[in-house]
Amino acid sequence: MSFDPRSMALGGAGVASSPIYNATLFNPALLVTSGKSNVFFSVPYLGARILDRDGFINAVDEYQKNNAQLAFDTQLQLAKTRFNQGTLVSNDIRVVAGAAAQWQNDLNNLSNKPLRVSASYQLSAGKTGHATAWGAHYRRYYVVGAQINFNQDDQQQISKAIRILNIMADIADNVEDTIALANELDLSTLEALINTSIDSGELTSKLEDYFYLPGMQQLIEEAIDTGRLATDLKEYLRLNDLEAALKDPDAINNPPQLNQYIRYKPSNKLQSTIAVQGAFISESSIGFATAFANFQGVTVGINLKQLQLTTIDFETDIADVSAGEVTSKGNQTEYNKFNADIGVSYHFNSTTKMGLVVKNVLPYDFLTALDNTIKYRPLARFGVSYQGTFFHLVGDVDLTSNDPIGFDPNKQYASLGIELPMTGYGALRFGVRKNLVNGATLPSIGLGFSTNQLNVDIAVAKSEKNDELGAALQIGLTF
């Protein structure tokens, strides 16, 4: 997305249609004008953009709304208290398991959803002409992308905890049902009948009839199911050691801590991380343009640029992340490089114009602090412009794709925009931009106001899914 508000409002188009005060940004050949000559201009702009393709902001809102981690901690502490008091029931355990599952789900919803924020400001100045012209700009560009990575070990640890809790709740339910059935069946009488049969050496008819009572089969099934659950629990807990601890007479006053009998060693904190990538870029440029006398309507321009690029690349535990990580020298690498843009413009007639520009003609590879590579490659873009009586129609298309910084998807844009003059000195602008790589579109709208000395432009862009937002403002003087 362009941060120039006029171009932003026109879908990002500007290679054949940029005003002279932004020519060095879009196409230096546009510095030469068929309009007023020897005009000096000084124009700053400010713009910002946020990209949230996968709904990270909504996921954060949901995470904060559910507050699942606090709910889990609260329910777990309550269950521990009731366990120590001897009042813990199966439903208490299930509530803890449910809170853990909600927390796990919310963490999954946060994971692998990049959020990218960028901002830019520019100061430009120059002098136009019919045959030759010059311009210069200083641009500062910030882009930072972040992504939470839910660690697989954390995922498994929470899943194991949920499994243990659910098994324990099932065992508690079975034990409760078994006790109720035992009371109904009067097991003391059953015990006396068994002893009688043992003494006599014969299975008495009363004892034989006892096994056909309606609740006896259910009691046997409950006992078998409890045994199966206990076997499952052995995968996670050292049950023999826990049983011995519970038999200790001191266990009444000093109940054993369950986490001491877990077969795997749980971590005291999450191992999940947040990855941050980005760059701070300063661009100082001076551009020159000239018209070819032998080729009417053709102008050629060049920008000579000095780039100062600071890469940002780190990954840290979620609990330890801080804003200072972004500016830490240990997470940055710095580069100073020369580059250039070359552009051409051709006026077919007084209404129709086309432009072609190749930006950053010198390719570079920049290595980050984590040994990732940022590829700085030439970008070619073609544009057309038609100035009608009641409208101005513009369009651009990227001839090359771009692999951007900071978790932004690959992009190759096509832009279309229309400018409608309003009464007085104003203009209303509409545009749309389409990424030819993934089909994503971004509509935009803007307003412009200009007099002989003052230019004011404003624009906003917002995608249909609300996953990309942009805004820009520019105020300039010409004299």
Short mmCIF file of N, CA and C in Angstrom, two decimals, residues 83 90 327 369:
data_model
loop_
_atom_site.label_atom_id
_atom_site.label_comp_id
_atom_site.label_asym_id
_atom_site.label_seq_id
_atom_site.Cartn_x
_atom_site.Cartn_y
_atom_site.Cartn_z
N PHE A 83 -9.91 -30.62 47.66
CA PHE A 83 -9.22 -31.90 47.83
C PHE A 83 -8.61 -32.00 49.22
N SER A 90 -16.52 -35.10 41.60
CA SER A 90 -16.15 -35.25 40.18
C SER A 90 -16.46 -33.99 39.37
N THR A 327 14.07 -2.62 19.85
CA THR A 327 15.19 -1.69 19.67
C THR A 327 16.51 -2.25 20.21
N ALA A 369 19.41 -10.83 12.40
CA ALA A 369 20.08 -11.35 13.59
C ALA A 369 19.87 -12.84 13.78
#
